[in-house]
Amino acid sequence: MSFEWPWQYNFPPFFTLQPNVDTRQKQLAAWCSLVLSYCRHHKLYTVDVMEAQESPVFNNKKIERKLSVEAIQVVFEELRKKGNLEWLDKNKSRCLVMWRRPEEWGKLIYQWVSKNGMNNSVFTLYELSNGDDTDGEEFHGLEDWMLQRSLQALQTEGKAEIISMDDGKGVKFF
Amino acid sequence: MDRFSWSNGLLEINETLVIQQRGVRLYDGDDKAKLDVGVALLSTHRLIWRDGKNHDCCMAMPLSQIIFFEEQAAGIGKSAKIVIHLHPSPANKEPGPYQNSKYSFIKLSFKEHGQIEFYRRLTEEITQKRWENTPVSQPISTGTGPQTGRTRAVGIVGIERKIEEKRKETDKNISEAFEDLSKLMVKAKEMVELSRSIASKIKDKQGDITEDETIRFKSYLLSMGIANPVTRETHGSGTHYHIQLAKQLGDMLQAPLEERGGMMALTEVYCLVNRARGMELLSPEDLLNACKMFESLKLPLRLRVFDSGVMVVQLQSHSEEEMIASALDNVTEKGSLTAEEFAKLLGLSVLLSKERLLLAEKMGHLCRDDSVEGLRFYPNSF
């Protein structure tokens, strides 16, 4: 299924940071949701800022408009404030995009566990993200760092416990 | 040979070298001088001779010493010579190689030829007497030996020194000319202080002085260009002149404003008004002060300042909301507009059309597209 661009994507003013405060709020909201849905669609978890400039998200070749570096930073800052983005380095050159927050992933995983009656079982992390059983689930292929955070979220909620095993980590669901 | 004085051989500022010839031996009268062969130099002012081997040994004689001279043809074993007959030395003559001599003439013996040209040049110089036009001072004596240093020199150093002297001269002239002006400036400062103190006194004691006198005094101040804090009050205590001017503008600007859609930039007003007046032109300050009084005088015009600082005069009846609404219609109709396109559409100046679009953006009706193609406005679909 190909990615569906929102109407703003073809609206030239979308690529100019609006000076009017109210207009800007709406514009940034639209950008945030575009970035998140794009990353979700392509299962992207990390973004490099330099590469992002040339990516189709920020660069619409058809209308010959692209978002400036400063504006991209503003959009990223907005995402960070919402909890959907985390900087990997101090220079703000690479970041993690969490189009689904860890809590949300945790919930999905727990739902699957409960649905299949696997409470009180132990899984390795690998089994969860790459096992045959989970094939077809949304969290299949979830990157390790995200998986760990999701499980930590569940642990905080008391629904799981992360344990150390011989060759790595595992998790027990309650 | 006692007419010669020791010299360092350097030319004076106005002195020019005419010809030089080497291989010249000097004769004191008919006797060979106790000197070796050297270089004879002829300048506009002097005859100079320098020893061929020992360059420190150098002597000179002013050309004014020469009475007359003649050629002596070469013979067998004898070089051609020029015999130069001389006046007696002046009393203040600097020391030279000979203290005294029984002869009143010297000879230059040209061992390496060159006498013909030398003779010719010498004739020229003696005829022209160029040394009389540009006198140079006698060299300063540093002793009985050959001269080594001089205070005035030739070449780059000489030119530099001349420039320096000229600069000092100019400086002096300017300072003298402006002496009076600096005195005036000191007085002016005092005058300004005085007027300011009086103005503040007026402000304090407003009851004691009549309105008339206050206004008159303020107009004097204004005519001198001194800003008076009292005239800035909002209930329009401007001068009589400005009040009259404002009324005049009120009449004059009605028609042009209506033609231009109810709004004109202040600069346009300035040009229009002054062109109409021909003589007795308005200063920008006077125009501005008059415009500030429109509201208090209940005239149907207003002075308005935009965020960007642009000032316009507009009809009171002019409604900004209407303007913005119509701007939005225009933009929606065309999809998008630049300031230039909008100006052309409405017959407004680009400056005013941009202000209107910016205002519409500020109200949230329009949004902007800023790219390499320029600044364009779209209806705000966000």
XYZ file of C-alpha atoms in Angstrom:
556
model
C 0.000 0.000 0.000
C 1.584 3.229 -1.044
C 1.830 6.127 1.313
C -0.960 8.678 1.105
C 0.220 12.251 1.364
C -1.999 14.691 3.297
C -3.437 17.672 1.362
C -0.966 20.042 3.039
C 1.900 18.229 1.329
C 0.942 19.823 -1.989
C 0.178 23.233 -0.532
C 3.259 25.425 -1.039
C 2.838 27.481 2.146
C 3.200 24.240 4.081
C 6.942 24.428 3.415
C 7.338 27.966 4.785
C 7.388 28.382 8.540
C 4.389 30.659 9.133
C 4.928 33.830 11.115
C 1.349 34.040 12.323
C 1.306 32.165 15.614
C -2.067 30.501 15.239
C -1.360 29.461 11.682
C 1.993 28.090 12.773
C 0.415 25.898 15.471
C -1.786 24.262 12.904
C 1.075 23.928 10.466
C 3.362 22.227 12.973
C 0.617 19.888 14.086
C 0.195 18.816 10.483
C 3.951 18.311 10.080
C 4.188 16.192 13.207
C 1.450 13.895 12.129
C 2.962 13.641 8.631
C 6.389 12.695 9.963
C 4.958 10.118 12.320
C 2.681 8.493 9.795
C 5.489 8.401 7.212
C 7.805 6.701 9.658
C 5.120 4.286 10.675
C 4.357 3.404 7.075
C 7.996 2.772 6.205
C 8.832 1.325 9.603
C 11.547 3.903 10.178
C 12.800 4.282 13.691
C 15.866 6.429 13.388
C 16.258 9.583 11.335
C 19.447 11.342 10.322
C 18.797 15.071 10.024
C 21.085 15.631 7.048
C 19.484 12.797 5.116
C 16.033 13.965 6.131
C 16.440 17.172 4.119
C 16.499 15.164 0.909
C 13.848 12.692 1.934
C 10.490 13.076 0.138
C 8.851 13.982 3.450
C 10.571 17.352 3.658
C 11.270 17.763 -0.007
C 8.375 17.788 -2.419
C 10.008 17.777 -5.827
C 6.702 18.029 -7.623
C 5.895 21.492 -6.329
C 9.578 22.346 -5.929
C 9.362 23.164 -2.285
C 11.406 21.935 0.628
C 11.466 22.640 4.321
C 14.521 24.576 5.490
C 16.932 23.038 7.996
C 15.791 25.507 10.652
C 12.165 24.575 10.077
C 12.996 20.846 10.231
C 14.604 21.442 13.600
C 11.458 23.246 14.762
C 9.313 20.304 13.685
C 11.613 17.854 15.464
C 11.548 19.958 18.601
C 7.782 19.907 18.486
C 7.851 16.092 18.210
C 10.275 15.885 21.079
C 7.976 17.951 23.270
C 5.145 15.590 22.481
C 7.276 12.612 23.472
C 7.569 11.130 19.997
C 11.217 11.939 19.410
C 14.467 11.449 21.235
C 17.872 12.828 20.241
C 20.634 10.274 20.012
C 23.479 12.799 20.192
C 24.175 16.223 21.621
C 24.644 17.745 18.197
C 21.108 16.818 17.219
C 22.147 15.049 14.068
C 20.347 11.726 14.665
C 17.152 10.938 16.498
C 14.751 8.158 17.367
C 11.255 8.593 16.042
C 8.695 6.879 18.153
C 5.607 6.953 16.047
C 4.207 4.754 18.678
C 5.212 5.413 22.210
C 6.696 2.605 24.348
C 3.549 2.434 26.461
C 1.472 1.897 23.346
C 3.749 -0.885 22.121
C 3.673 -2.473 25.528
C -0.070 -2.522 25.412
C -0.133 -4.196 22.010
C 2.332 -6.874 23.071
C 0.416 -7.579 26.260
C -2.813 -7.833 24.318
C -1.296 -10.459 22.053
C 0.105 -12.342 24.998
C -3.261 -12.375 26.742
C -5.186 -13.231 23.585
C -3.075 -16.316 23.094
C -3.268 -17.278 26.736
C 0.426 -17.019 27.225
C 0.440 -15.241 30.509
C 2.986 -16.593 32.922
C 5.200 -17.722 30.077
C 8.678 -16.584 29.413
C 9.890 -15.282 26.108
C 13.269 -14.224 24.833
C 13.295 -10.817 23.304
C 14.196 -12.348 19.990
C 11.184 -14.581 20.044
C 8.918 -11.626 20.544
C 10.302 -9.470 17.793
C 11.338 -12.088 15.286
C 9.693 -15.335 16.204
C 7.371 -17.179 13.787
C 4.545 -16.888 16.270
C 4.526 -13.142 16.144
C 4.698 -12.960 12.377
C 1.912 -10.694 11.205
C 1.691 -8.775 14.445
C 2.419 -5.103 14.335
C 5.277 -5.402 16.722
C 6.971 -8.018 14.603
C 10.331 -6.654 13.549
C 10.318 -4.074 16.312
C 13.825 -2.853 16.924
C 15.493 -4.012 20.069
C 15.822 -0.691 21.817
C 12.106 -0.014 21.312
C 11.117 -3.465 22.445
C 13.108 -3.063 25.626
C 11.469 0.246 26.398
C 8.041 -1.156 25.779
C 8.695 -4.049 28.092
C 10.070 -1.668 30.683
C 6.824 0.285 30.431
C 4.915 -2.939 31.071
C 7.215 -3.732 33.943
C 6.388 -0.381 35.480
C 2.753 -1.226 35.134
C 3.376 -4.519 36.833
C 2.372 -6.569 33.872
C 5.745 -8.058 33.069
C 9.206 -8.646 34.384
C 12.429 -8.470 32.465
C 14.822 -11.276 33.373
C 18.385 -12.068 32.452
C 19.017 -15.359 30.767
C 22.101 -17.214 29.612
C 22.535 -15.481 26.323
C 20.569 -12.278 26.711
C 17.405 -10.922 28.135
C 13.970 -12.359 28.395
C 10.601 -11.364 29.747
C 7.931 -12.999 31.810
C 4.360 -11.846 31.429
C 1.921 -11.926 34.295
C 90.623 77.244 -7.656
C 89.858 79.027 -4.454
C 86.320 79.689 -5.687
C 85.332 76.072 -5.024
C 83.716 74.996 -1.727
C 83.510 71.500 -0.335
C 80.170 69.897 -1.113
C 78.438 66.530 -0.713
C 77.429 66.674 -4.338
C 73.705 66.255 -3.648
C 71.413 68.492 -5.625
C 69.130 70.988 -3.940
C 65.345 70.801 -4.212
C 65.006 73.102 -7.197
C 68.345 72.231 -8.695
C 68.515 69.961 -11.739
C 71.457 68.129 -13.246
C 72.167 69.281 -16.779
C 75.164 67.246 -17.865
C 77.978 65.290 -16.368
C 81.262 64.250 -17.850
C 83.914 62.003 -16.466
C 87.577 62.081 -17.110
C 87.888 65.729 -16.205
C 90.985 67.149 -14.538
C 90.932 70.532 -12.882
C 93.543 73.201 -13.386
C 94.140 76.072 -11.049
C 94.858 78.684 -13.638
C 97.538 77.115 -15.815
C 98.708 74.658 -13.156
C 97.316 71.240 -12.721
C 95.305 71.081 -9.530
C 96.549 68.690 -6.867
C 93.668 66.447 -7.630
C 93.110 63.367 -9.686
C 90.866 62.947 -12.645
C 87.203 63.082 -11.748
C 83.675 63.770 -12.891
C 82.501 67.259 -13.751
C 78.809 67.897 -13.221
C 76.892 70.874 -14.462
C 73.612 71.745 -12.772
C 71.203 74.650 -13.162
C 72.878 76.281 -10.195
C 76.430 75.045 -9.851
C 79.507 73.517 -11.309
C 80.378 70.425 -9.319
C 83.465 68.259 -9.470
C 83.916 64.870 -7.822
C 87.074 62.793 -7.557
C 86.787 59.713 -9.744
C 88.145 57.341 -7.129
C 87.344 59.010 -3.835
C 83.679 59.984 -4.028
C 83.882 61.781 -0.709
C 86.084 64.345 -2.316
C 83.563 66.630 -3.913
C 83.430 70.368 -4.500
C 81.101 72.879 -6.053
C 80.971 76.440 -7.239
C 77.927 78.586 -7.988
C 77.509 79.413 -11.652
C 77.089 83.027 -10.678
C 80.844 83.084 -10.108
C 81.478 82.668 -13.800
C 82.285 85.813 -15.758
C 82.875 84.124 -19.070
C 84.472 81.047 -20.537
C 86.116 79.831 -23.700
C 87.273 76.705 -25.412
C 90.873 75.678 -25.692
C 91.474 73.270 -28.497
C 93.308 70.046 -27.960
C 96.912 69.754 -29.023
C 99.501 67.002 -29.293
C 99.446 65.211 -25.957
C 97.019 67.782 -24.633
C 93.304 67.314 -24.115
C 90.734 69.875 -25.027
C 89.945 72.302 -22.283
C 87.381 74.844 -21.214
C 88.815 77.889 -19.530
C 86.474 79.541 -17.068
C 87.117 83.060 -15.794
C 85.700 83.821 -12.391
C 84.544 86.655 -10.160
C 86.284 87.009 -6.870
C 84.905 84.832 -4.086
C 82.235 86.337 -1.872
C 83.182 86.961 1.723
C 81.003 84.203 3.080
C 82.318 81.527 0.805
C 82.538 78.104 2.433
C 85.944 76.473 2.717
C 87.164 74.498 -0.258
C 90.243 72.683 -1.492
C 92.184 75.927 -1.991
C 92.293 78.740 0.535
C 93.570 81.170 -1.992
C 94.828 81.207 -5.491
C 96.749 83.660 -7.571
C 94.651 82.856 -10.598
C 91.189 84.113 -11.419
C 90.461 81.348 -13.805
C 90.291 77.589 -13.843
C 90.446 75.023 -16.593
C 88.562 71.828 -17.109
C 90.613 69.318 -19.060
C 88.548 66.701 -20.830
C 90.693 63.636 -20.947
C 87.833 61.517 -22.238
C 86.349 64.145 -24.502
C 82.826 65.476 -24.072
C 83.950 69.075 -24.036
C 81.767 70.149 -26.954
C 78.549 69.100 -25.290
C 79.703 70.412 -21.927
C 80.575 73.745 -23.480
C 77.198 73.940 -25.159
C 75.312 73.183 -21.974
C 77.382 75.544 -19.964
C 76.587 78.276 -22.468
C 72.875 77.537 -22.131
C 72.917 77.648 -18.355
C 74.920 80.798 -18.182
C 72.555 82.439 -20.669
C 69.385 81.287 -18.950
C 70.653 81.921 -15.460
C 68.084 79.532 -14.069
C 69.704 79.738 -10.668
C 68.282 83.215 -10.282
C 64.685 81.945 -10.537
C 64.969 79.269 -7.946
C 67.547 80.237 -5.399
C 68.984 77.532 -3.229
C 70.766 78.179 0.027
C 74.463 77.663 0.554
C 75.344 74.227 1.859
C 75.708 74.048 5.617
C 79.271 73.648 6.600
C 80.047 70.723 8.863
C 83.759 71.285 8.817
C 86.659 71.745 6.474
C 86.380 68.257 5.111
C 84.008 67.068 2.442
C 80.363 67.612 3.242
C 78.357 64.598 4.257
C 74.834 65.508 5.402
C 72.320 68.167 4.537
C 68.967 69.177 6.033
C 67.255 69.452 2.690
C 67.640 66.649 0.281
C 66.537 65.630 -3.126
C 64.553 62.616 -4.214
C 61.789 60.896 -2.271
C 62.806 62.372 1.075
C 62.702 65.851 -0.425
C 59.279 65.320 -1.896
C 57.975 63.916 1.350
C 59.287 66.866 3.259
C 57.669 69.257 0.821
C 54.333 67.524 1.221
C 54.648 67.653 4.997
C 55.347 71.393 4.911
C 52.367 71.971 2.686
C 50.129 69.959 4.958
C 51.186 71.938 7.997
C 50.448 75.122 6.107
C 46.957 73.943 5.128
C 46.249 72.820 8.669
C 47.147 76.192 9.994
C 44.899 77.924 7.456
C 41.925 75.772 8.310
C 42.336 76.232 12.033
C 42.455 79.967 11.565
C 39.359 79.979 9.387
C 37.300 77.942 11.817
C 38.357 79.742 14.920
C 35.210 81.825 14.783
C 33.000 78.806 14.179
C 34.112 76.986 17.293
C 33.314 80.095 19.300
C 29.880 80.112 17.680
C 29.345 76.502 18.565
C 30.116 77.158 22.188
C 27.552 79.950 22.184
C 24.982 77.802 20.402
C 25.286 75.158 23.085
C 24.574 77.775 25.705
C 21.554 78.992 23.732
C 20.111 75.516 23.478
C 20.558 74.952 27.195
C 18.832 78.233 27.873
C 15.847 77.461 25.657
C 15.502 74.036 27.221
C 15.475 75.431 30.724
C 12.866 78.002 29.755
C 10.747 75.332 28.105
C 10.777 73.189 31.207
C 10.000 76.232 33.353
C 6.980 76.890 31.162
C 5.901 73.334 31.551
C 6.014 73.634 35.303
C 4.424 77.016 35.710
C 1.698 76.574 33.169
C -0.726 78.769 35.055
C 1.460 81.860 35.159
C 2.099 82.233 31.488
C -0.708 82.755 29.047
C -1.515 80.239 26.378
C -0.665 82.682 23.631
C 2.797 83.363 24.901
C 3.468 79.713 25.404
C 2.464 78.943 21.871
C 4.542 81.785 20.523
C 7.584 80.674 22.436
C 7.118 77.116 21.311
C 6.907 78.214 17.717
C 10.229 80.026 18.114
C 11.744 76.892 19.491
C 10.320 74.800 16.694
C 11.601 77.194 14.080
C 15.066 76.773 15.563
C 14.628 73.038 15.298
C 14.648 72.359 19.014
C 12.364 69.570 20.087
C 9.997 70.804 22.731
C 8.523 68.116 24.937
C 5.447 70.228 25.521
C 4.253 70.019 21.915
C 4.176 66.252 22.026
C 1.117 66.179 24.255
C -1.694 64.217 22.726
C -4.364 66.832 23.089
C -2.714 68.659 20.231
C -1.068 71.708 21.654
C 0.863 72.024 18.418
C 1.744 75.356 16.960
C -0.620 77.534 15.062
C 1.292 76.840 11.936
C 0.781 73.142 12.142
C -2.885 73.534 12.897
C -3.387 75.626 9.812
C -1.305 73.252 7.788
C -3.340 70.283 8.947
C -6.565 71.979 7.889
C -5.065 72.778 4.526
C -3.980 69.183 4.058
C -7.425 68.025 5.006
C -8.883 69.923 2.073
C -6.110 69.184 -0.351
C -5.901 65.451 0.145
C -9.551 64.462 -0.060
C -9.659 63.971 -3.796
C -6.296 62.239 -4.249
C -7.084 59.865 -1.404
C -10.389 58.874 -2.883
C -8.708 58.223 -6.218
C -6.205 55.936 -4.610
C -8.643 53.859 -2.695
C -8.537 55.847 0.523
C -4.908 55.384 1.462
C -1.597 57.022 0.566
C 1.890 56.515 1.893
C 3.231 59.562 3.713
C 6.029 59.855 1.184
C 3.464 60.075 -1.609
C 1.634 62.806 0.307
C 4.892 64.702 0.762
C 5.629 64.634 -2.961
C 2.091 65.553 -3.936
C 1.796 68.467 -1.535
C 5.163 69.967 -2.340
C 4.639 69.621 -6.047
C 1.355 71.486 -5.711
C 2.894 74.212 -3.585
C 5.759 74.958 -5.916
C 7.242 77.504 -3.554
C 7.249 77.510 0.250
C 7.904 73.800 0.397
C 7.088 71.759 3.468
C 9.733 69.963 5.432
C 9.081 66.316 6.254
C 8.964 67.237 9.936
C 6.306 69.878 9.448
C 4.223 67.487 7.370
C 4.499 64.812 10.018
C 3.594 67.182 12.833
C 0.604 68.466 10.903
C -0.611 64.938 10.147
C -0.396 64.003 13.804
C -3.046 66.597 14.503
C -5.719 65.244 12.178
C -7.562 63.400 14.862
C -7.578 66.173 17.432
C -8.782 68.666 14.854
C -11.565 66.289 13.899
C -10.506 66.221 10.290
C -11.659 63.273 8.173
C -8.103 62.005 7.750
C -5.905 59.827 9.876
C -2.185 59.203 10.152
C -1.528 55.533 10.558
C 1.659 53.635 11.313
C 2.035 49.978 10.324
C 4.071 47.426 12.267
C 6.856 47.691 9.755
C 7.077 51.432 10.404
C 5.479 52.513 7.134
C 3.289 55.596 7.644
C 0.184 56.304 5.635
C -2.541 58.918 5.516
C -5.967 57.414 5.088
C -9.551 58.582 4.961
C -11.390 58.143 8.184
C -14.140 56.451 6.267
C -11.631 53.856 5.120
C -12.450 50.572 6.708
C -9.649 48.152 7.240
C -11.895 45.114 7.576
C -13.416 45.770 4.183
C -9.981 46.082 2.684
C -8.858 42.810 4.164
C -12.002 41.013 3.132
C -11.595 42.225 -0.427
C -7.916 41.259 -0.343
C -8.874 37.761 0.685
C -11.381 37.593 -2.169
C -8.747 38.674 -4.656
C -6.246 36.127 -3.442
C -8.772 33.310 -3.380
C -9.889 34.192 -6.888
C -6.373 34.024 -8.261
C -5.291 31.123 -6.061
C -2.276 32.997 -4.830
C -0.784 36.485 -5.226
C 2.515 38.262 -4.760
C 2.646 41.855 -3.512
C 3.511 43.041 -7.013
C 0.582 41.203 -8.630
C -1.787 42.517 -6.020
C -0.517 46.062 -6.542
C -1.116 45.800 -10.249
C -4.596 44.425 -9.696
C -5.652 47.241 -7.414
C -3.662 50.130 -8.845
C -1.922 50.607 -5.514
C 1.752 51.087 -4.847
C 3.656 47.865 -4.126
C 4.488 49.114 -0.661
C 0.848 49.604 0.310
C -0.323 46.389 -1.284
C 2.318 44.469 0.672
C 1.177 46.133 3.896
C -2.379 45.083 3.186
C -1.395 41.470 2.509
C 0.728 41.378 5.662
C -2.178 42.699 7.658
C -4.445 40.017 6.239
C -1.820 37.423 7.203
C -1.690 38.869 10.693
C -5.462 38.467 10.975
C -5.044 34.858 9.943
C -6.827 35.131 6.617
C -3.741 34.499 4.507
C -0.639 32.379 4.808
C 2.695 32.796 3.070
C 4.865 30.795 0.722
C 8.458 31.975 0.920
C 10.732 30.396 -1.667
C 13.407 31.281 -4.189
C 10.577 32.346 -6.474
C 9.620 35.112 -4.069
C 7.006 35.792 -1.410
C 3.519 34.672 -2.318
C 0.307 34.729 -0.322
C -2.360 32.020 -0.264
C -5.720 31.842 1.461
C -5.141 30.300 4.863
C -6.369 26.727 4.505
C -4.646 25.486 7.624
